[in-house]
Short mmCIF file of C-alpha atoms in Angstrom, two decimals:
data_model
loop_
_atom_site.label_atom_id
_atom_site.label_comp_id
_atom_site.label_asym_id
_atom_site.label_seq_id
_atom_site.Cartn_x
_atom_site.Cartn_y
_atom_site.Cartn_z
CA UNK A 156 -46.76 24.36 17.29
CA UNK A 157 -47.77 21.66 20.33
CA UNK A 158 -46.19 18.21 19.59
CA UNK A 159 -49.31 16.49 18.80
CA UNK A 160 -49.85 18.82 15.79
CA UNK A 161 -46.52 18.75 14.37
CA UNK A 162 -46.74 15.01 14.43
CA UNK A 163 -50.03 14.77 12.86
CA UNK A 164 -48.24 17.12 10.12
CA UNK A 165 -45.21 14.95 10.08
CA UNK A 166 -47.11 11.81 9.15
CA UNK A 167 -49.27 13.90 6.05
CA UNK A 168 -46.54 15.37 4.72
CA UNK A 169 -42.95 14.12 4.35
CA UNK A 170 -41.91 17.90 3.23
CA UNK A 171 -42.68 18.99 6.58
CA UNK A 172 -41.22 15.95 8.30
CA UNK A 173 -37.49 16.86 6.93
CA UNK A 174 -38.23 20.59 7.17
CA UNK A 175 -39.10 19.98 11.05
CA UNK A 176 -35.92 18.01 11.93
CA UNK A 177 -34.27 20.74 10.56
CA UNK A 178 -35.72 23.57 12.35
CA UNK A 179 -33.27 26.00 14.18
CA UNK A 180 -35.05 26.81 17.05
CA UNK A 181 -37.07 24.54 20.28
CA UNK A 182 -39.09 24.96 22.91
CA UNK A 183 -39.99 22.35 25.47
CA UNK A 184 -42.89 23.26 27.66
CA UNK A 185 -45.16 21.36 29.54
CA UNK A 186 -47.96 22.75 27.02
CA UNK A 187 -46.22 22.22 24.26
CA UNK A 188 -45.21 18.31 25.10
CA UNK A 189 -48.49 17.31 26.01
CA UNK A 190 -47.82 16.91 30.12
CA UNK A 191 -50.31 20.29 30.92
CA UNK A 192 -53.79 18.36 30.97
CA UNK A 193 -52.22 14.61 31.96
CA UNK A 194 -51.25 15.97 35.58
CA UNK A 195 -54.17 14.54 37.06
CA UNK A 196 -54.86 11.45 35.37
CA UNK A 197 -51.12 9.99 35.31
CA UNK A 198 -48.43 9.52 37.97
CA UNK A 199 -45.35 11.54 38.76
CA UNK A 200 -43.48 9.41 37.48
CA UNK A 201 -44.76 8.22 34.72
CA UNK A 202 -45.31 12.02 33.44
CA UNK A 203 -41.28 11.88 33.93
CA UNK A 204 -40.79 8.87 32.00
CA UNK A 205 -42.79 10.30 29.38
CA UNK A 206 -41.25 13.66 29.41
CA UNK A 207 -38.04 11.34 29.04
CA UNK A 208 -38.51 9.67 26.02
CA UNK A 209 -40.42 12.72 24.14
CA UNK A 210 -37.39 14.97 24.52
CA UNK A 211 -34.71 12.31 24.08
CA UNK A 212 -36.59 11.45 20.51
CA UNK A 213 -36.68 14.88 19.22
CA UNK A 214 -33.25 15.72 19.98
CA UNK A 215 -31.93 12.49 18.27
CA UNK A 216 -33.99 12.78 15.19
CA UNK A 217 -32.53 16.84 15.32
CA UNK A 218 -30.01 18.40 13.79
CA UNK A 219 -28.29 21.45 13.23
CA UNK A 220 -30.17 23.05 16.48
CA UNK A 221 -29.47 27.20 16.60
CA UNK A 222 -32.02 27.59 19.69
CA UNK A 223 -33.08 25.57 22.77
CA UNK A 224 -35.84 26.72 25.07
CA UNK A 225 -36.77 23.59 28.32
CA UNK A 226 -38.63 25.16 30.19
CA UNK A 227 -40.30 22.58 32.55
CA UNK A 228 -41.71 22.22 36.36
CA UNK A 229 -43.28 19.31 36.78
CA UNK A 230 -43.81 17.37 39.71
CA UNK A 231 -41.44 15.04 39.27
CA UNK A 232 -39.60 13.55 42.43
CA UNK A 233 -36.44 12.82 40.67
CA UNK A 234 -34.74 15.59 38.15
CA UNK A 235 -34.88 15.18 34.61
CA UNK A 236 -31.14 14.48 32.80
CA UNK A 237 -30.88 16.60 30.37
CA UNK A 238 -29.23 14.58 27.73
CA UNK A 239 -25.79 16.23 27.12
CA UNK A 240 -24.83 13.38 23.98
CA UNK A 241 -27.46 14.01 21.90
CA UNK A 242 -27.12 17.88 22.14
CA UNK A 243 -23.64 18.16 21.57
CA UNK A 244 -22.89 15.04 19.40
CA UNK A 245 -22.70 16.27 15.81
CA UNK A 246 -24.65 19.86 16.86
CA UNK A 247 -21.82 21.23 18.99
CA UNK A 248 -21.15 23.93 15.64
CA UNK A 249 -24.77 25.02 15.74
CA UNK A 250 -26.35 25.52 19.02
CA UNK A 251 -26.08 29.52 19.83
CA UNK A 252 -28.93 29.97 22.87
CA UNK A 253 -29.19 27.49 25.33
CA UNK A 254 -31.99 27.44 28.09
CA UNK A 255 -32.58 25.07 30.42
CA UNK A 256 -34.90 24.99 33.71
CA UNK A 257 -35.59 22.88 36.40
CA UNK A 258 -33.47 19.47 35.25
CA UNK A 259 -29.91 17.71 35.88
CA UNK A 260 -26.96 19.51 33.27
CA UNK A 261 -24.15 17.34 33.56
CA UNK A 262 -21.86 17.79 30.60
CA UNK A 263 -18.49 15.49 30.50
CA UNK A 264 -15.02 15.77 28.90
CA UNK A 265 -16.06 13.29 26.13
CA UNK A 266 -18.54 15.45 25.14
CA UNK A 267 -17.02 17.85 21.96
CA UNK A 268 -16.86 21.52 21.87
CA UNK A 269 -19.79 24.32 21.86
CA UNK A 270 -17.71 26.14 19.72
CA UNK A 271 -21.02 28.57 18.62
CA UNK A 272 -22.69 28.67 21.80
CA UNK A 273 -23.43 32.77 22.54
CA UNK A 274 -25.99 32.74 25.39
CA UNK A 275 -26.26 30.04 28.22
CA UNK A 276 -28.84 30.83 30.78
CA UNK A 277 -29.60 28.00 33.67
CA UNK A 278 -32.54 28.39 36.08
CA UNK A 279 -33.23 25.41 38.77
CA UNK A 280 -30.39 23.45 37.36
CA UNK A 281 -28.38 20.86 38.86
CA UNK A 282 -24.75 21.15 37.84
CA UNK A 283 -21.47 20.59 39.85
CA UNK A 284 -18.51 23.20 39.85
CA UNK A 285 -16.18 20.92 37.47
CA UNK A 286 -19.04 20.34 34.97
CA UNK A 287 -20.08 23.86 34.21
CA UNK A 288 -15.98 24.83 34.59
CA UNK A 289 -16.23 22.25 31.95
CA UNK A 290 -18.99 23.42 29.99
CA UNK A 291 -17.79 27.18 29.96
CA UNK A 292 -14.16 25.92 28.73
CA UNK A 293 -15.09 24.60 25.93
CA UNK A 294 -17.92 27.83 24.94
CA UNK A 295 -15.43 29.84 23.71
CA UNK A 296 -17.90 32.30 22.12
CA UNK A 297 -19.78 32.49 25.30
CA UNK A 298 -21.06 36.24 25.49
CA UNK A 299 -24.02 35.99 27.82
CA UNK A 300 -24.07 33.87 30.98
CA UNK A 301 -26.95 33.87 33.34
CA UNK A 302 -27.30 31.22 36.50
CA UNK A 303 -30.34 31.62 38.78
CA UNK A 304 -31.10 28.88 41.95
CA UNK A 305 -28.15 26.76 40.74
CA UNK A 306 -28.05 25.06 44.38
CA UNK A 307 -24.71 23.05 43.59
CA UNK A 308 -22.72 25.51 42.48
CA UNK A 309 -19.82 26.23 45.03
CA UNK A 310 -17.10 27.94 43.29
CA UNK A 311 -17.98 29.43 39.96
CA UNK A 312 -14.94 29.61 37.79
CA UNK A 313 -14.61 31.63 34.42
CA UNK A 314 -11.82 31.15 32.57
CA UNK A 315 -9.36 33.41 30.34
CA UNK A 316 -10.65 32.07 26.93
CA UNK A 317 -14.24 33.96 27.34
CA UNK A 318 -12.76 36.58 25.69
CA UNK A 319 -16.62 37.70 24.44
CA UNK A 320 -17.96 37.14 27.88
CA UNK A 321 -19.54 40.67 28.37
CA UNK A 322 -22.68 39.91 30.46
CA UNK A 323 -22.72 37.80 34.05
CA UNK A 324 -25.75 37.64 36.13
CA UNK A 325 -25.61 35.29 39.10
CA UNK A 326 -28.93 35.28 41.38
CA UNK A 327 -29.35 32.96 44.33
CA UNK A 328 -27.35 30.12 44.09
CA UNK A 329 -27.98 29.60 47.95
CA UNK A 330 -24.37 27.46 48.02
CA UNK A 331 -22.14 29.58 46.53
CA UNK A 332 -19.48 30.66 48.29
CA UNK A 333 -16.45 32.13 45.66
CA UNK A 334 -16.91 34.02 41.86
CA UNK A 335 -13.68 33.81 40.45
CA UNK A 336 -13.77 35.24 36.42
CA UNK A 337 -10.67 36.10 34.23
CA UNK A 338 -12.28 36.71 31.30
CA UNK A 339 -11.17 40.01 30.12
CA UNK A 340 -14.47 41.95 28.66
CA UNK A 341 -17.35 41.70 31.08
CA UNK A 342 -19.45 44.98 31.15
CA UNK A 343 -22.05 43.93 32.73
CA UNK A 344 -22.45 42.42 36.25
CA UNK A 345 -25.52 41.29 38.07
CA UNK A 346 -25.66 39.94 41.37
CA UNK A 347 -28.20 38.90 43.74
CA UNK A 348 -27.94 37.06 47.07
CA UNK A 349 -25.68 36.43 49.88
CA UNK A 350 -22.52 38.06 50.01
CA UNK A 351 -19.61 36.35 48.67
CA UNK A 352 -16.34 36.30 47.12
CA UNK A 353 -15.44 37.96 44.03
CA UNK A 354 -12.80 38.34 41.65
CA UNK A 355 -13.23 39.84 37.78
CA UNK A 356 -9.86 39.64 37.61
CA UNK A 357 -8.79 42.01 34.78
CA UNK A 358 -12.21 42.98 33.81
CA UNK A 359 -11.98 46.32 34.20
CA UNK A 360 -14.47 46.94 31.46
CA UNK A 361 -17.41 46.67 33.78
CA UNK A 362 -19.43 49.38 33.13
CA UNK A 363 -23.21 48.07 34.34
CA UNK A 364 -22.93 46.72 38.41
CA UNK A 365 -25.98 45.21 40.09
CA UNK A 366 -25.49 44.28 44.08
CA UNK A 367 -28.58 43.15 45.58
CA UNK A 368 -27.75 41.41 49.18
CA UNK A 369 -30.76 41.94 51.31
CA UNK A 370 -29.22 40.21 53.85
CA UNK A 371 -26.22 42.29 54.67
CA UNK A 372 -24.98 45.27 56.12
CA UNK A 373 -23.32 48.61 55.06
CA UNK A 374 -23.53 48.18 51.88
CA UNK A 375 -22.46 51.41 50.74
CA UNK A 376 -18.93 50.65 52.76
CA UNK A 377 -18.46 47.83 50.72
CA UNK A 378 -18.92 49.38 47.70
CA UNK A 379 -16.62 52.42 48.72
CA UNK A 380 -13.99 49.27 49.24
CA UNK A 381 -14.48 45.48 47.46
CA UNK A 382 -16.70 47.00 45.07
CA UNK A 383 -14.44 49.76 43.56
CA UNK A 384 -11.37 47.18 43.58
CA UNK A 385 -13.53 44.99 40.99
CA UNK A 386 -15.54 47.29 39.39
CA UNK A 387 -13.16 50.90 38.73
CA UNK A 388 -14.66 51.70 36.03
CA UNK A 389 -17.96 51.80 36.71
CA UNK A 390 -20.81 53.87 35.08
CA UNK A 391 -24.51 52.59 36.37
CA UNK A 392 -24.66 50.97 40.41
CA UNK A 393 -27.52 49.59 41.90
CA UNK A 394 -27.28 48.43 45.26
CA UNK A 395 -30.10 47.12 47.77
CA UNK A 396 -29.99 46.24 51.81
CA UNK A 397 -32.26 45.11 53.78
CA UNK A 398 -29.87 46.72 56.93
CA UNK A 399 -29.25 50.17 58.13
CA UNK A 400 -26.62 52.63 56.63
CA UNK A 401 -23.49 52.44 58.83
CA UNK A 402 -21.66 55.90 58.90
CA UNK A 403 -19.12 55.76 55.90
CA UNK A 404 -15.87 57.22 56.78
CA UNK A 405 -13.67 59.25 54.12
CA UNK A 406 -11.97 56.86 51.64
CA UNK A 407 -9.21 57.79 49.10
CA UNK A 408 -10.95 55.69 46.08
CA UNK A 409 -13.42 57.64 43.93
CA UNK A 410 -15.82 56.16 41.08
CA UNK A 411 -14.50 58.38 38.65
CA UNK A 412 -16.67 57.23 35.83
CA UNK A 413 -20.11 57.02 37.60
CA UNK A 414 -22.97 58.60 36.29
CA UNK A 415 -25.96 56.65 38.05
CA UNK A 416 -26.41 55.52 41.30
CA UNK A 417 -29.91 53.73 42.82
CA UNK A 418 -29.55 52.20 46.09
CA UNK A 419 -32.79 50.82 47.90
CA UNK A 420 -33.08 50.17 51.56
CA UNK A 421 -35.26 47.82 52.89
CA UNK A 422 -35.99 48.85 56.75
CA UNK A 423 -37.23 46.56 58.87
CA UNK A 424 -38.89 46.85 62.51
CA UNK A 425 -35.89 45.87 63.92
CA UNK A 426 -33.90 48.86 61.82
CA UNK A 427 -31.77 50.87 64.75
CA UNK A 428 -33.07 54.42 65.45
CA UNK A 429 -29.48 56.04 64.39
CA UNK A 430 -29.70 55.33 61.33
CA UNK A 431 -28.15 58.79 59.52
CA UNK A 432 -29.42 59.05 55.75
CA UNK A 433 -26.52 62.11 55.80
CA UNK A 434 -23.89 59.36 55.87
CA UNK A 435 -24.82 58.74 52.27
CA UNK A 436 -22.63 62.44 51.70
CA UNK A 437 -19.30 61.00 51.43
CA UNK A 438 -19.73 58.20 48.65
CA UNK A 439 -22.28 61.25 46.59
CA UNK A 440 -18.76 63.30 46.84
CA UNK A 441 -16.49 59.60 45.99
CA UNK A 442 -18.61 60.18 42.79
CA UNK A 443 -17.97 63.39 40.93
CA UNK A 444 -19.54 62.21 37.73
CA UNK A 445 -22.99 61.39 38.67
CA UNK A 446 -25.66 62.58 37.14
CA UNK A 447 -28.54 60.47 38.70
CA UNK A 448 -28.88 59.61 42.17
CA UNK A 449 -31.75 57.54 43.37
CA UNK A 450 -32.39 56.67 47.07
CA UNK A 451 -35.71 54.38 47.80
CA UNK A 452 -36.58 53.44 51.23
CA UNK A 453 -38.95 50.74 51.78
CA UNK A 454 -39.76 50.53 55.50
CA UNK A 455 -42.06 48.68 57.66
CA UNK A 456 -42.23 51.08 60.20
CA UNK A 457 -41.35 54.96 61.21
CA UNK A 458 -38.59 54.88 64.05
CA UNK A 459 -36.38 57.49 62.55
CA UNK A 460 -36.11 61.07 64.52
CA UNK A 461 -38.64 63.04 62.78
CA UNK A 462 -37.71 66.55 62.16
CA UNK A 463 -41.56 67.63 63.17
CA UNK A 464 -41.35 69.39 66.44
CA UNK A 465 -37.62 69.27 66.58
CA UNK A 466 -36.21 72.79 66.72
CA UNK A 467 -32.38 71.91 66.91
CA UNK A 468 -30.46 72.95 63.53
CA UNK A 469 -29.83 70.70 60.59
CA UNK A 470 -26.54 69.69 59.96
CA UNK A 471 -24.75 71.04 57.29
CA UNK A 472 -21.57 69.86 54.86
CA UNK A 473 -20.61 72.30 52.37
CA UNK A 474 -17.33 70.85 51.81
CA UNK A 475 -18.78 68.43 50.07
CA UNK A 476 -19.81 69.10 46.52
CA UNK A 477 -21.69 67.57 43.63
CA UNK A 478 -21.23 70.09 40.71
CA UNK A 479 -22.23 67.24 37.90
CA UNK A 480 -25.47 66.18 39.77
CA UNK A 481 -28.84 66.91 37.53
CA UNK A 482 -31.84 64.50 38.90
CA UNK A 483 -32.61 63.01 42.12
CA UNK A 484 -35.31 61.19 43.30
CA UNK A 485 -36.06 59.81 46.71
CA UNK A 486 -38.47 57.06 47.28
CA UNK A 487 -40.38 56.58 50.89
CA UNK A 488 -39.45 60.18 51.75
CA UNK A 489 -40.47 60.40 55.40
CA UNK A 490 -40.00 63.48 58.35
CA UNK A 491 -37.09 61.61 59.37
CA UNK A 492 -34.69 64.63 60.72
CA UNK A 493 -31.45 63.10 58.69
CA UNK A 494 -33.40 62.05 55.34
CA UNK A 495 -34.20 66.08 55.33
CA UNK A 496 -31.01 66.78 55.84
CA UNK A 497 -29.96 64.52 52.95
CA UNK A 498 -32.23 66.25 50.53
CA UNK A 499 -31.12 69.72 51.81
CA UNK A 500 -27.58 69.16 51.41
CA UNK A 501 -28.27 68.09 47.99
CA UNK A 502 -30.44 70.95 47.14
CA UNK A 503 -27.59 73.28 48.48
CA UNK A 504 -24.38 71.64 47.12
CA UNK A 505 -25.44 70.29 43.15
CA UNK A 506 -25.07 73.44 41.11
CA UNK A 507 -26.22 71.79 38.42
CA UNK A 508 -29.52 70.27 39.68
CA UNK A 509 -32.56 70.04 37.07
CA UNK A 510 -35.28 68.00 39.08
CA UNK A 511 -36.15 66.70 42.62
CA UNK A 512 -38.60 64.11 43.28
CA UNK A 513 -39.54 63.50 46.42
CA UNK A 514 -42.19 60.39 46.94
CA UNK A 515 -44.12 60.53 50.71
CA UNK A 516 -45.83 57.25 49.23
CA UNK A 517 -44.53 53.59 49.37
CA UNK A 518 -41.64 54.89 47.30
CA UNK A 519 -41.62 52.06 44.53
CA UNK A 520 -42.08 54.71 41.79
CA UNK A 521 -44.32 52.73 39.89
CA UNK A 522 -46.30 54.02 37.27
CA UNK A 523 -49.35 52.72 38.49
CA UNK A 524 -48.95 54.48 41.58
CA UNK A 525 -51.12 56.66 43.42
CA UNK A 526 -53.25 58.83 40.97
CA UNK A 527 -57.14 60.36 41.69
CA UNK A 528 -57.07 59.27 37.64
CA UNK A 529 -56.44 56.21 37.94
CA UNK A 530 -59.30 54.44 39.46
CA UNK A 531 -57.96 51.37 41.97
CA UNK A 532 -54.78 52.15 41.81
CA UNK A 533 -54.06 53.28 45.04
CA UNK A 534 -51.07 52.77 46.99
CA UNK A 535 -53.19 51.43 49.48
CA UNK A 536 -50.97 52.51 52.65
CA UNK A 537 -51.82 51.84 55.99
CA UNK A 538 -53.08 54.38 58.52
CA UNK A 539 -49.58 55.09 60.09
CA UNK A 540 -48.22 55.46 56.94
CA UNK A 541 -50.74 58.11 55.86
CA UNK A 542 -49.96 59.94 58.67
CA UNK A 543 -45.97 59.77 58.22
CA UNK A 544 -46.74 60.89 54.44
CA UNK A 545 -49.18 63.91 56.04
CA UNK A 546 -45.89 64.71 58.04
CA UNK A 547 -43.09 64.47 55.29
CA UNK A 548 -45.40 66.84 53.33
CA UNK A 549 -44.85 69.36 56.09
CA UNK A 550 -41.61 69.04 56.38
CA UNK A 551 -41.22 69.49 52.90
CA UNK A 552 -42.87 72.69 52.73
CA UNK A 553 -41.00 74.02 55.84
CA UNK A 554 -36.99 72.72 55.16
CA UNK A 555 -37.06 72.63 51.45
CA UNK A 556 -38.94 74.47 49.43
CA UNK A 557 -37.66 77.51 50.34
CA UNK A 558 -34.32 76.58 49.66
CA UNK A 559 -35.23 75.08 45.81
CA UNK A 560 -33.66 77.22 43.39
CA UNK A 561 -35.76 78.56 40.57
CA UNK A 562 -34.03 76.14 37.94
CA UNK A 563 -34.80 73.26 39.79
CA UNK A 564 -38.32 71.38 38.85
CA UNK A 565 -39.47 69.59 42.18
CA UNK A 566 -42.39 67.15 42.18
CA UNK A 567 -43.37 65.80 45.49
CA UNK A 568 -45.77 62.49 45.19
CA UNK A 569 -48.27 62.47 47.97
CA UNK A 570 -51.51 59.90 48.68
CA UNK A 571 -54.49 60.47 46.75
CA UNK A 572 -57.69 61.07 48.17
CA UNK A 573 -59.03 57.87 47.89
CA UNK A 574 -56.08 56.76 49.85
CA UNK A 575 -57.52 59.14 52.66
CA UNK A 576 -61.19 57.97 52.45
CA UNK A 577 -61.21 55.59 55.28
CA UNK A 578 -64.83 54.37 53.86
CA UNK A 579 -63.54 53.64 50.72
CA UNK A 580 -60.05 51.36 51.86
CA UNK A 581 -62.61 49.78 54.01
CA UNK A 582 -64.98 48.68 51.66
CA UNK A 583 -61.67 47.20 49.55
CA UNK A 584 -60.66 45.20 52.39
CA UNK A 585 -57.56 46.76 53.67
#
C-alpha cells in the first residue's frame, strides 16, 4: 500500500493504525514513499531530507519487523544512512530478511545482536570491512549472504559462528581484494568479477560454484588448480572468460563429484588465432562424473583455422575417456578446425552419450531464438556471421554426422530464413 494511503487509513481507523506498526514485512521504494512524481518539482536534496525523515519515522514507530525491502536510487548527492539504532534497538529478535540498496550501512558494536537474521542481501551499499565483519558476527543464523557493487569492501571476512551460512554470492565489489570464510556449511558459491583471493576454509560442502571473471585468463587452469583446492567437492561449475583457452597440461586433481560443467567464452577481436578448443580434453577427463557439459562461445569475430578447405587430419585422443557423459551442447559452433575436433572427440570417446546440440547461431540458447515460427525473433546476425554459420553447417555434415552413433539425438540450430532475407534485416534496421 503507498504511504499516503496507509496514512489516510491510519488517521480513520485506530485498528489499522496498531495493526500497521505491527506489520512483519516493508518495502521502501521511491513509489511507495511518495519521491516518484516530486523528482522534478523538488531539489536533490530536499527529496533526501524527505526520504530521511519518512523512513526514520516508520522505523521508530515499528516494531517487531520480520522483513525489510529499501530499495531506493534517487538522485541524491550524498548517501542515505541507513539508521542502524532504530532497526536493531528492541527488533534485533525479529528481523529475518534484510535488503538494502543504494545507502550508507554502518552498524557499530553498541548496536545488539541480529540473533534471527536469515538472509542479508546488500546492493550499492556503503559499508567498511570492520562493520559488516561486525554485522556478520553477531548474525549467527545468517544462511544467505549476497553483496553486489559494495565499493568499500576490501577484505571480506566470514567467521566460524555462520554455522548455517550455506549460500555466498559476491558480484563486483570493484575493491575487493581477499574472501576469507570459515564458516563450515556453504554449498553454494557465486562469484563475479575480478579475480581475487579466496579461502572457504573448511567448507568443503560446496556443491553449487559460479566463476564469472571476464577479465582474466585460462580460466579452466585455474579451476584445474585454486578452484579444486576450495571447492573438492563440487557438483555444478560455471565458469566464463572473456580470454582465450591456454593449453591445460595434465594435473593429478580430479573433480570427482562433478556432474555439470558450462563454461562460456567471450572472444574478442583481439582473441589469438591458436586458440585450441581440444585443450578443453584434459579437465572433460579431470571429471569422470559429468553428465552435462556445456561450451558457449560468444565471439566478435571468426579468426580461428576453419576446417573448410583444410585437408590435414584431425587430431585425435582416445586415451582420454568420458564413459558417464550423456548431453552436450555447444553454443557459437563455428568451422573452426579445433572446435570440430572438440565435438568429434566427444562423439567418439562418451559411450554413454544421449544428445548433441550444436548451435551455428549466436550461441546464447535462448528460447526466443531463431525460429521461422516465431515472427521477429530472429537472431539478427550480421552478414559474416551468416556466412560462418553457412560454413559450420558444412562442416557438420562432413566431420560429424557420420560419426553420430544411432543412440545419440543431435540437433544442430541454424539461422532462419528470415535471418537470410537481406530485404527483410534491412527493412528492420540492422
Amino acid at each position: 500500500m503507498p504511504l499516503r494511503d496507509a496514512a489516510r487509513a491510519a488517521c480513520a481507523s485506530h485498528t489499522f493504525l496498531r495493526s500497521w506498526r505491527c506489520r512483519p514485512n516493508l518495502t521502501f521504494r521511491g513509489e511507495t514513499l511518495g519521491l516518484n512524481g516530486r523528482r522534478h518539482v523538488i531539489k536533490r536534496e530536499e527529496m533526501a531530507r524527505d526520504l530521511i525523515r519518512k523512513v526514520d519515522h516508520i522505523l521508530k514507530n515499528h516494531s517487531g519487523i520480520e522483513e525489510l525491502v529499501m530499495s531506493l536510487s534517487y538522485d541524491s548527492e550524498e548517501a542515505y544512512d541507513f539508521p542502524c539504532s532504530l532497526l536493531f534497538n528492541g527488533s534485533q529478535n525479529s528481523i529475518r530478511y534484510l535488503r538494502l540498496s543504494y545507502c550508507a550501512f554502518r552498524p557499530t558494536t553498541e548496536l545488539g545482536c541480529c540473533r534471527s537474521l536469515t538472509t542479508l542481501f546488500l546492493s550499492h551499499v556503503w559499508i567498511a570491512d570492520q562493520e559488516l565483519e561486525w554485522l556478520l558476527s553477531n548474525s549467527t543464523a545468517l544462511e544467505k549472504l549476497r553483496l553486489l557493487s559494495c565499493t568499500e569492501i576490501v577484505c571480506l571476512k566470514i567467521p566460524c559462528l555462520l554455522q548455517r551460512l550455506s549460500f555466498l554470492s559476491v558480484a563486483a565489489c570493484r575493491k575487493l581484494q581477499v574472501i576469507e570464510s570459515n564458516a563450515p556449511n556453504i554449498s553454494t558459491f557465486h562469484f563475479t568479477g575480478n579475480l581475487v583471493r579466496i579461502s572457504l576454509g573448511g567448507a568443503l560442502q560446496v556443491k553449487d560454484a559460479e566463476m564469472y571473471c571476464m577479465h582474466e585468463s585460462n580460466m579452466i587452469r585455474y579451476a584445474r588448480t585454486k578452484l579444486l583446492s576450495w571447492a573438492p567437492n563440487v557438483e555444478t561449475l560455471s565458469i566464463a572468460s572473456n580470454n582465450e583457452i591456454i593449453s591445460t597440461p595434465m594435473l593429478p586433481g580430479k573433480f570427482v563429484h562433478l556432474k555439470y560443467l558450462r563454461f562460456t567464452l567471450y572472444e574478442d577481436e583481439a582473441i589469438s588465432p591458436a586458440c585450441d578448443y581440444l585443450s578443453l580434453v584434459p579437465f572433460l577427463e579431470a571429471s569422470p562424473w559429468l553428465e552435462t557439459f556445456i561450451f558457449q562461445v560468444i565471439r566478435r569475430s571468426m579468426k580461428h583455422e576453419s576446417i573448410i578447405g583444410d585437408s590435414s587430419h584431425l587430431r585425435q585422443l582416445p586415451e582420454h575417456r568420458h564413459d558417464k557423459l550423456k548431453s552436450v551442447s555447444i553454443g557459437g559452433f563455428s568451422s573452426a578446425k579445433s572446435l570440430v575436433e572438440l565435438t568429434c572427440h566427444i562423439v567418439e570417446n562418451a559411450s554413454a552419450l544421449e544428445c548433441l546440440l550444436l548451435d551455428t547461431t549466436r550461441g546464447s540458447f535462448s528460447p526466443d531464438g531463431c525460429s521461422v515460427d516465431k515472427p521477429g525473433q530472429c537472431a539478427r546476425m550480421g552478414r559474416k556471421f551468416l556466412v560462418e554459420a553457412c560454413r559450420a553447417r558444412l562442416a557438420i555434415r562432413t566431420h560429424i554426422e557420420g560419426i553420430i552413433p544411432s543412440r545419440v539425438k543431435l540437433d544442430v540450430v541454424e539461422p532462419c530464413r528470415r535471418c537470410h532475407d537481406v530485404e527483410h534485416r534491412d527493412s528492420i534496421g540492422v
